[in-house]
Coordinates of C-alpha atoms and ligand atoms in Angstrom, one line a residue:
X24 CA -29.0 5.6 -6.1
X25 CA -30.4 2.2 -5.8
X26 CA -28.1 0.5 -2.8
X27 CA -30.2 -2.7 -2.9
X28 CA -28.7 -5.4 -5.1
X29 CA -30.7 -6.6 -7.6
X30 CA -32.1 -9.8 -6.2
X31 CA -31.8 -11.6 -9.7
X32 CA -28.1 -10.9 -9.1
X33 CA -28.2 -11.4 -5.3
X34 CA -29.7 -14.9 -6.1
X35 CA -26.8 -15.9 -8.6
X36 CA -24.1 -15.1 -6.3
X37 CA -26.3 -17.2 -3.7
X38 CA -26.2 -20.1 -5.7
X39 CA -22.8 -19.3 -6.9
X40 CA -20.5 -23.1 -6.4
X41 CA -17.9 -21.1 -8.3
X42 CA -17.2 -19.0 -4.8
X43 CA -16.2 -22.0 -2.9
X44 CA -14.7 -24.3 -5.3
X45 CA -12.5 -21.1 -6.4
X46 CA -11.3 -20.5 -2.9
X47 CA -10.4 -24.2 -2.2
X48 CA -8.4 -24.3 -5.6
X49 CA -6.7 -20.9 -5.0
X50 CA -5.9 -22.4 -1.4
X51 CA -4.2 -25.6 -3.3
X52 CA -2.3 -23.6 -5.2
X53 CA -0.1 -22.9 -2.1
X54 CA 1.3 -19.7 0.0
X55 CA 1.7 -18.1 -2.7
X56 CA 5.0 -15.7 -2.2
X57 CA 5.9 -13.5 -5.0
X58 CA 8.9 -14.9 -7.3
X59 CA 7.8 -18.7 -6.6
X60 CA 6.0 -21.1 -8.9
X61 CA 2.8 -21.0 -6.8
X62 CA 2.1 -17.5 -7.1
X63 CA 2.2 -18.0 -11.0
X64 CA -0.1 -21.0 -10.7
X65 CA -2.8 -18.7 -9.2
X66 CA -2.3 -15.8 -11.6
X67 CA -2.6 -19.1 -14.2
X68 CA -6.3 -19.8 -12.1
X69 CA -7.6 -16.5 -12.0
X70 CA -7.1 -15.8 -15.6
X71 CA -9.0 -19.0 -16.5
X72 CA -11.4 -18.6 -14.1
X73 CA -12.2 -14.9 -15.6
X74 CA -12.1 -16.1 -19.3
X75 CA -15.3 -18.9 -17.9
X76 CA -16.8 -15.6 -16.5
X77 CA -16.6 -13.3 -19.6
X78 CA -15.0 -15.3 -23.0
X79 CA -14.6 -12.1 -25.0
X80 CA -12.8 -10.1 -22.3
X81 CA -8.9 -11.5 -22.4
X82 CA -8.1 -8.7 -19.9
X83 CA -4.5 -7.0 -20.0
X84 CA -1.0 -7.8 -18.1
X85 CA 1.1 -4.9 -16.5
X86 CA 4.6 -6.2 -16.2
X87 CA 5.5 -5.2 -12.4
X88 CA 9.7 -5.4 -12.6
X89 CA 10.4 -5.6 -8.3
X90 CA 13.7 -6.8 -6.5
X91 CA 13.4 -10.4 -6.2
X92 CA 14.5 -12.2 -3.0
X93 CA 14.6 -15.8 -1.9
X94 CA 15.1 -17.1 1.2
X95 CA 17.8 -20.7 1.1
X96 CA 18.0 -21.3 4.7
X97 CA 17.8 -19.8 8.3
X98 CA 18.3 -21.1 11.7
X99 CA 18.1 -19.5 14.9
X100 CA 20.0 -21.3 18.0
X101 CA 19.0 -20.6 21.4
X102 CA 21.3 -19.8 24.6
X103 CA 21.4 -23.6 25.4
X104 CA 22.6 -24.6 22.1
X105 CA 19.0 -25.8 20.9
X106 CA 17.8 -25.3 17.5
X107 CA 14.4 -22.6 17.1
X108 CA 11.9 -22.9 14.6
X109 CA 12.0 -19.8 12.5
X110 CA 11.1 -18.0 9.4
X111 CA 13.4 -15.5 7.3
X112 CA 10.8 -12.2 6.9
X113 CA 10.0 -11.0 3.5
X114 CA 13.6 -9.2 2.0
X115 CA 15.5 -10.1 4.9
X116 CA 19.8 -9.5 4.2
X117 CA 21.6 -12.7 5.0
X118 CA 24.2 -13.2 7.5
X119 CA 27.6 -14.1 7.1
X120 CA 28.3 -18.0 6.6
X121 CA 28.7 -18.7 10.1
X122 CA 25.9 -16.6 11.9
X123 CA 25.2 -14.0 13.5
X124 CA 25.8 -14.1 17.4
X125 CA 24.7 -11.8 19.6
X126 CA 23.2 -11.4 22.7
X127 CA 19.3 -10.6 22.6
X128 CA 17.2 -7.4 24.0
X129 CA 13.5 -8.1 24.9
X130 CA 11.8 -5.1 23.9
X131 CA 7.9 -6.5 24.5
X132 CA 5.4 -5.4 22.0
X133 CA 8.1 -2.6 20.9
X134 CA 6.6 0.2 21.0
X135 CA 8.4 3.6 20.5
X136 CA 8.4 4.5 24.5
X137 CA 10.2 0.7 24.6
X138 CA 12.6 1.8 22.0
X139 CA 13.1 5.1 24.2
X140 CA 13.8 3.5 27.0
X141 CA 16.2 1.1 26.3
X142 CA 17.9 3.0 23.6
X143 CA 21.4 2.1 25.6
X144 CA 20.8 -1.7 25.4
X145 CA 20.2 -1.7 21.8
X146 CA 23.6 -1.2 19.7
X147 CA 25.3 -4.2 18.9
X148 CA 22.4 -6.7 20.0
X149 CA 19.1 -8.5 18.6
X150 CA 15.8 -6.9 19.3
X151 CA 13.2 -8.7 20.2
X152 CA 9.6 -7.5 19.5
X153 CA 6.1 -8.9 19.5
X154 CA 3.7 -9.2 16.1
X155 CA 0.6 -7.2 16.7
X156 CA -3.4 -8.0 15.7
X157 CA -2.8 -6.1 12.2
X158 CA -6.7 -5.3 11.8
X159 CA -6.8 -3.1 15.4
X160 CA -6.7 0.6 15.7
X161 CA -3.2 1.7 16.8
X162 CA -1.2 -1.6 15.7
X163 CA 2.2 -0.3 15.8
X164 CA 3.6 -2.2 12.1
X165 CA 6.1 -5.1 11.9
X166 CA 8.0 -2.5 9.9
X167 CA 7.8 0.8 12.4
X168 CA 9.6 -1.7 14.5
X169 CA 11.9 -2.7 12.1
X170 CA 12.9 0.4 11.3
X171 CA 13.8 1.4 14.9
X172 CA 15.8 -1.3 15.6
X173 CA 17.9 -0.3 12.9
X174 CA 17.7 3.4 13.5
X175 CA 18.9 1.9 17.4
X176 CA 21.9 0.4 16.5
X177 CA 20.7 -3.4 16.7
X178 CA 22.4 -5.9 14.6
X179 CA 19.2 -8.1 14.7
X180 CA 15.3 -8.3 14.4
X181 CA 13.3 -11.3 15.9
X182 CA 9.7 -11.3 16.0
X183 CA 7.2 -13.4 17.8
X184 CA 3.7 -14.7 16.2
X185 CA 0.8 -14.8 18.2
X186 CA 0.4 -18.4 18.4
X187 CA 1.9 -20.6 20.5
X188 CA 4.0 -23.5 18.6
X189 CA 4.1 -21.1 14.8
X190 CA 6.2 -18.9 13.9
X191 CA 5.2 -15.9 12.0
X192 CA 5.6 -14.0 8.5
X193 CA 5.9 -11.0 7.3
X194 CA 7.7 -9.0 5.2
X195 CA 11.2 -6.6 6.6
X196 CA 10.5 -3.5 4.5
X197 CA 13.2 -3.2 2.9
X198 CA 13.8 -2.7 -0.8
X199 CA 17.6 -3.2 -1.5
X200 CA 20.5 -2.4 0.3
X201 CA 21.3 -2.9 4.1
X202 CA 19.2 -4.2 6.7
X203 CA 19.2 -6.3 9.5
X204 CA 18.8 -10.3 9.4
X205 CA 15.1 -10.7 10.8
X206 CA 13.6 -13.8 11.7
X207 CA 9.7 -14.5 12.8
X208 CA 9.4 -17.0 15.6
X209 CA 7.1 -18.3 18.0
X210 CA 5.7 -17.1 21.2
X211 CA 7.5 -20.2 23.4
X212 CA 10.9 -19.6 21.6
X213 CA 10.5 -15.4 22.6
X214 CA 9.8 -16.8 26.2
X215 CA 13.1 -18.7 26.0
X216 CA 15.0 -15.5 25.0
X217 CA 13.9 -13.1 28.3
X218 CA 16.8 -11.5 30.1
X219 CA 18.2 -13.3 33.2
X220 CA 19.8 -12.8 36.2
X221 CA 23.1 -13.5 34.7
X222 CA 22.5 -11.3 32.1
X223 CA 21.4 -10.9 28.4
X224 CA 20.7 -14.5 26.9
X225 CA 23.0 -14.6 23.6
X226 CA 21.2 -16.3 20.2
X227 CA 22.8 -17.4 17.0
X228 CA 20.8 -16.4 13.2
X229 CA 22.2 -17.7 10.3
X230 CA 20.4 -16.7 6.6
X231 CA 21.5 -17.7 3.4
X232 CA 19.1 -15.8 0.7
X233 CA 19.6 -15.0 -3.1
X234 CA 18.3 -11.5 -4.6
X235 CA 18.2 -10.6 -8.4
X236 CA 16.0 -8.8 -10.3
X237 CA 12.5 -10.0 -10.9
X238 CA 8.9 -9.5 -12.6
X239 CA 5.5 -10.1 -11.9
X240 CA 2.3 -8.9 -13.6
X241 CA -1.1 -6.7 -12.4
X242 CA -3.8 -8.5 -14.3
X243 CA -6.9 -6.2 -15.5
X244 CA -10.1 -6.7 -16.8
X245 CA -12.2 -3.8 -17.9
X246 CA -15.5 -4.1 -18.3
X247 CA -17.1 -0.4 -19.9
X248 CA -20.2 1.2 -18.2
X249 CA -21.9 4.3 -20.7
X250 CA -19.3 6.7 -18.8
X251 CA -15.6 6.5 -19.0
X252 CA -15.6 6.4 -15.5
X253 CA -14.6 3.3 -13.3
X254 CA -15.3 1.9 -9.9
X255 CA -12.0 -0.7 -9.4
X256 CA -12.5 -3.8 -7.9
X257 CA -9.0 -5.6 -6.3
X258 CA -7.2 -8.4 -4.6
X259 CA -3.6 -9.2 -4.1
X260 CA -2.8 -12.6 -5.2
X261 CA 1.0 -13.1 -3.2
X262 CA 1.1 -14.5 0.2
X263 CA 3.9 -16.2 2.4
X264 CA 5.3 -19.6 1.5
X265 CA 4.6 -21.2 5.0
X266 CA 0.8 -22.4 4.3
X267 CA -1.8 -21.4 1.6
X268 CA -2.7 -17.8 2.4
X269 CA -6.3 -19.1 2.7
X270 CA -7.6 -15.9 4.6
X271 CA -5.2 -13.4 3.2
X272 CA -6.1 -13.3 0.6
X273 CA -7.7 -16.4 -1.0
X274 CA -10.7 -15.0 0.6
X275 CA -10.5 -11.5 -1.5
X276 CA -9.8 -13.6 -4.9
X277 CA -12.4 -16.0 -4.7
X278 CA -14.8 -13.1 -3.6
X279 CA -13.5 -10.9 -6.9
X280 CA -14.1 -13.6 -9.0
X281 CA -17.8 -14.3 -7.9
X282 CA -18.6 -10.7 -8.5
X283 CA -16.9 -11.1 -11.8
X284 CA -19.1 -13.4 -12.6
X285 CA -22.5 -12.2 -11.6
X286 CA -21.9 -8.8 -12.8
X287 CA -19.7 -8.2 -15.6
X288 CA -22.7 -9.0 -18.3
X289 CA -24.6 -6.5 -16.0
X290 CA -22.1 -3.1 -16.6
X291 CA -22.7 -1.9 -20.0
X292 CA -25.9 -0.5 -18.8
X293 CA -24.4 1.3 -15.9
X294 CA -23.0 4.6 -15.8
X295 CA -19.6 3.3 -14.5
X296 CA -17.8 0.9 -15.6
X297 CA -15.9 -2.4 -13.6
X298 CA -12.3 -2.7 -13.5
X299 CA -11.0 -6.2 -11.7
X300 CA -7.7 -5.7 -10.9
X301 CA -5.5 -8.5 -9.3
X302 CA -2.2 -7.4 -7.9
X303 CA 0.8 -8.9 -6.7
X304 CA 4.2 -8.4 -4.6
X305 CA 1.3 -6.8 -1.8
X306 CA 2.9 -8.6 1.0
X307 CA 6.5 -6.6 0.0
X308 CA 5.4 -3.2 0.6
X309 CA 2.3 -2.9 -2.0
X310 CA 4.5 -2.7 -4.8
X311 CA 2.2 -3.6 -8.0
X312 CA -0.4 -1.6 -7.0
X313 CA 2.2 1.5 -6.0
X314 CA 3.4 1.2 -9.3
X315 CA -0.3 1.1 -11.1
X316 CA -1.2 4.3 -9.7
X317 CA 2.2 6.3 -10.0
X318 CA 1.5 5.6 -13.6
X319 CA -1.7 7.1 -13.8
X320 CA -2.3 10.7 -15.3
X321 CA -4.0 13.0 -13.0
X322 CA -7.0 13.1 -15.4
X323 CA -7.0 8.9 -15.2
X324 CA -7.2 9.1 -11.1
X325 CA -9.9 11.4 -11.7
X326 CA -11.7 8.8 -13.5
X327 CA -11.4 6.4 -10.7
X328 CA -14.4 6.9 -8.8
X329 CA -13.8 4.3 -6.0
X330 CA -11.4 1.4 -5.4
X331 CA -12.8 -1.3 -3.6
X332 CA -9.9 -3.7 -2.1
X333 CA -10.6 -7.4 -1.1
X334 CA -8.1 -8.5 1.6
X335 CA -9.1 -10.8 4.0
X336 CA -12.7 -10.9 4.0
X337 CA -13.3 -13.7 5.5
X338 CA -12.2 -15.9 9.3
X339 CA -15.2 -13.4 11.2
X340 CA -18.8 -12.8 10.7
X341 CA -17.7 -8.9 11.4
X342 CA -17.2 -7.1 7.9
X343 CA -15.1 -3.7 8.4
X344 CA -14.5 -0.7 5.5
X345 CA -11.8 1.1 6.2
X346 CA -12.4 4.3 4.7
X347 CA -8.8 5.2 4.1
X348 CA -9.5 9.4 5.6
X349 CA -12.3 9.7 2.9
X350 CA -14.7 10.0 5.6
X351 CA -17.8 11.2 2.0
X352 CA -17.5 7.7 1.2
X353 CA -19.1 6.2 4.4
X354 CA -22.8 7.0 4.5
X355 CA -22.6 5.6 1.0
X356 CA -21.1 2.4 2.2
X357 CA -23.7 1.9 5.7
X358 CA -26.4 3.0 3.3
X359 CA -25.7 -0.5 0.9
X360 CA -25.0 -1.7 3.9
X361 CA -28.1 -1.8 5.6
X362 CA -30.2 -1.8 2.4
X363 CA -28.8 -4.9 1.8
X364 CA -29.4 -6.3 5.8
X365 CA -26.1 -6.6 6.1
X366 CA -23.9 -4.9 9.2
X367 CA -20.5 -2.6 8.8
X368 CA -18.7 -0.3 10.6
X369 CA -16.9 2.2 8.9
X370 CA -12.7 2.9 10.1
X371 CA -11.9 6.2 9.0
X372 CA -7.6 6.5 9.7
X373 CA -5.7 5.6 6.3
X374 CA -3.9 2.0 7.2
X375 CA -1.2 1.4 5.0
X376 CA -2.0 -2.1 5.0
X377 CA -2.8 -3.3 1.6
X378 CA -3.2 -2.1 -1.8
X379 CA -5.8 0.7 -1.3
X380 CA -3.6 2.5 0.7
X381 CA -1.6 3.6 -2.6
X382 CA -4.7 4.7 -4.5
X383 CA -6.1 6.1 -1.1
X384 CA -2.6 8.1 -1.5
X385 CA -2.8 8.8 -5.0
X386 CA -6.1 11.1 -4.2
X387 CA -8.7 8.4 -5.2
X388 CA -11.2 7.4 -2.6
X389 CA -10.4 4.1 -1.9
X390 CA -11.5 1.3 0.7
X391 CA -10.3 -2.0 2.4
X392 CA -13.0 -4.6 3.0
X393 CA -11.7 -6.8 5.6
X394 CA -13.3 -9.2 8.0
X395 CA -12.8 -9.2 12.1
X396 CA -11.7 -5.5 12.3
X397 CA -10.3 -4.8 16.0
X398 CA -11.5 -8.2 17.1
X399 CA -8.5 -10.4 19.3
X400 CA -10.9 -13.7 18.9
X401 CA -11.4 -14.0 15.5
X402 CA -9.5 -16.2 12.8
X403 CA -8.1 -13.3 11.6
X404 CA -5.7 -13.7 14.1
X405 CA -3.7 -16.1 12.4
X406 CA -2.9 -14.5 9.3
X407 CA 1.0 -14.1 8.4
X408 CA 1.3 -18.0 10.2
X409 CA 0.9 -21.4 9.3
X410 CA -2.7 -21.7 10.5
X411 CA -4.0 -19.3 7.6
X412 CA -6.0 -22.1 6.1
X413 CA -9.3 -22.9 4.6
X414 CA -10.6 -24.2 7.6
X415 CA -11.1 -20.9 9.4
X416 CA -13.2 -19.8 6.6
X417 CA -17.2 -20.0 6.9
X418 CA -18.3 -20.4 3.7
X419 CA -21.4 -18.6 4.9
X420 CA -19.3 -16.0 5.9
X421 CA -17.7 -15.8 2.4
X422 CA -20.8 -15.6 0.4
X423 CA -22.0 -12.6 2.7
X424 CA -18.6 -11.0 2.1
X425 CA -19.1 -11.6 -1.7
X426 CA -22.9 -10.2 -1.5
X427 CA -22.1 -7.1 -0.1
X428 CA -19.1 -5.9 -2.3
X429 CA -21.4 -6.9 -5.1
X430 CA -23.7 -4.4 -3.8
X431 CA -21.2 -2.1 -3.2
X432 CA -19.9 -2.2 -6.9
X433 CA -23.6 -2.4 -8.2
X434 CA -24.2 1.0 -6.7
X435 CA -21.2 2.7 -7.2
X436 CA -21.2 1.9 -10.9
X437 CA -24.6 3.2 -10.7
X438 CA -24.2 6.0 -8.4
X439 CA -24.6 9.8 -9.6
X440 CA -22.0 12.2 -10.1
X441 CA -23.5 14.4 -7.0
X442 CA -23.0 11.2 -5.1
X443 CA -19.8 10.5 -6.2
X444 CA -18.5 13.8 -5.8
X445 CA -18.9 13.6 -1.9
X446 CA -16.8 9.8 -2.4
X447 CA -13.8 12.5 -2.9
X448 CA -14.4 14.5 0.5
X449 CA -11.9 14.0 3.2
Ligands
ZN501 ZN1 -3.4 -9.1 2.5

């Protein structure tokens, strides 16, 4: 194995504009959410922008059928009869026409011992939880929390952002069927609903949303090493509708499609070949990339030698694989790494927070680049609010992010089978 990038390459992707000028127009095509016409003018981008890259490759579209869902309205009113800001979380049921009214149970962050505890004051009211750093070990998921307040007996699920004056996104969980009405708000509107001496404080939701069948598409682009094996490179392309998903993950896309660029004339001599994959309906429970791999013969995983998932690789310095329980993947990964003067720290658990979670499951090594793993201060923080934008990007930060997972394909594709053999060691 060679884990130093080619420094013809390395030197393309320096002078790359296409990296920046890619991320600012995925940005401008908007949040993003799956079923909405900015999430097809950013599929509409990327294909154009990968046709520029390689002419002759027109690439393929899986057709990803999914349970649409649109939000049409939701309120929240407080105890004194003011009006909340709010936003209606990803699949969210809707309330009757005139609200839900309840009184309102702070659980904290909502953890399972705060779900213990207070398992009496639950039925019949609206939890209230906290939205944790998602890139930390032990975040306990918007959608553990969910679930328990359903399993509890609430009638409602409000959860506050991290920053003060935005609410916060995010999807429910669930698919079809019952739920609970669930609501993201900000920190100062949580502060506003804390128990009192006179008792519970009691909180109206109303949210009026249409569901229907829907369909989105997986784009791929194959480009054929001397094998027929394939390292997969990916990035989901839906966000949330209340900004322009700069971070998560305009970051990823704009990264995919630099390495696109400088390498896909490069593969044919490698042993592997590249598959770019761009996937959608992420933020709903990882559904296009779920149903890429359930279609996959056992013999086609097999081929996969290593997915390497763009989400959020930018907003930090600090680059992060999470290794996804394939703990044979990670000298591999400090090794380019370092050959290539750049720092990373491995994460070992599997976090079932983006799409290589579902290949990780599927029995194909798989990793997550992300930037500011575990760190509170970093830009990161923001994701899922209104304050995901461009400006917490570096574009330094970006290129380094793009550098590395070029070297990381570059070597995998070129990797040998003794190598990749220990990829698939848990
Ligand atoms: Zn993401």
């Amino acid at each position: 194995m060679t884990p130093k990038l080619d420094p013809r390459i390395a030197g393309l992707i320096a002078a790359d504009d296409g990296l920046w000028r890619d991320f600012n127009d995925i940005c401008d095509c908007g949040g993003r959410l799956s079923g909405t016409a900015s999430e097809k003018k950013a599929f509409a981008l990327l294909r154009e922008r990968v046709r520029a890259a390689s002419p002759a490759n027109a690439g393929r579209s899986i057709p990803v059928p999914y349970n649409g869902w649109r939000a049409k309205s939701a309120t929240l009113r407080l105890p004194d009869g003011a009006m909340a800001a709010c936003h209606p979380l990803v699949r969210t049921i809707a309330t009757a026409k005139e609200g839900l009214t309840a009184e309102v149970v702070d659980l904290g962050r909502g953890t399972p011992e705060e779900f213990a505890e207070h398992a009496s004051d639950i039925k019949g009211r609206i939890v209230l939880v906290r939205h944790e750093l998602m890139f930390a070990a032990g975040t306990i998921h918007r959608r553990r929390k969910y679930d328990m307040a359903r399993a509890s007996g609430a009638v409602g699920f409000l959860i506050a952002g991290p920053l003060a004056g935005h609410v916060v996104a995010g999807s429910s969980g669930r698919d079809t069927g019952p739920g609970l009405p669930a609501l993201g708000i900000a920190p100062e509107t949580a502060a506003r609903l804390a128990r009192r001496a006179e008792g519970w404080p009691t909180a109206t939701m109303t949210v009026e949303t249409e569901e229907g069948p829907a369909e989105t598409e997986t784009l791929v682009y194959e480009y054929p090493g001397t094998t027929d094996e394939w390292i997969v490179l990916s990035a989901h392309v839906d966000g949330h509708d209340l900004a322009e998903s700069a971070m998560d993950n305009g970051s990823g896309l704009a990264s995919v499609l630099a390495v696109t660029r400088a390498l896909s004339s490069e593969v044919a001599r490698w042993r592997r070949g590249l598959r770019v994959m761009f996937f959608s309906v992420e933020e709903w429970a990882l559904t296009g990339s779920a149903q890429y791999v359930q279609a996959l013969s056992e013999a086609e995983r097999a081929k996969i030698a290593l997915n390497v998932n763009l989400d959020s690789v930018a907003g930090s310095p600090h680059l992060a694989a999470l290794s996804s329980g394939y703990g044979g993947v990670e000298p591999f990964l400090l090794q380019v790494a370092a050959a290539n003067g750049q720092s990373l720290r491995t994460v070992r658990p599997l976090m079932t927070n983006s799409d290589h979670a579902n290949f990780a499951a599927g029995g194909i090594p798989a990793i997550r680049l992300v930037a500011g793993f575990d760190d509170p201060t970093a830009h990161l923080r923001v994701v899922l609010t209104p304050a995901d934008t461009r400006d917490k990007v570096a574009q330094g930060e970006l290129r380094q992010a793009t550098l590395l997972t070029a070297a990381l394909v570059a070597a995998a594709c070129n990797a040998d089978t003794a190598e990749a053999a220990r990829w698939r060691i848990r």
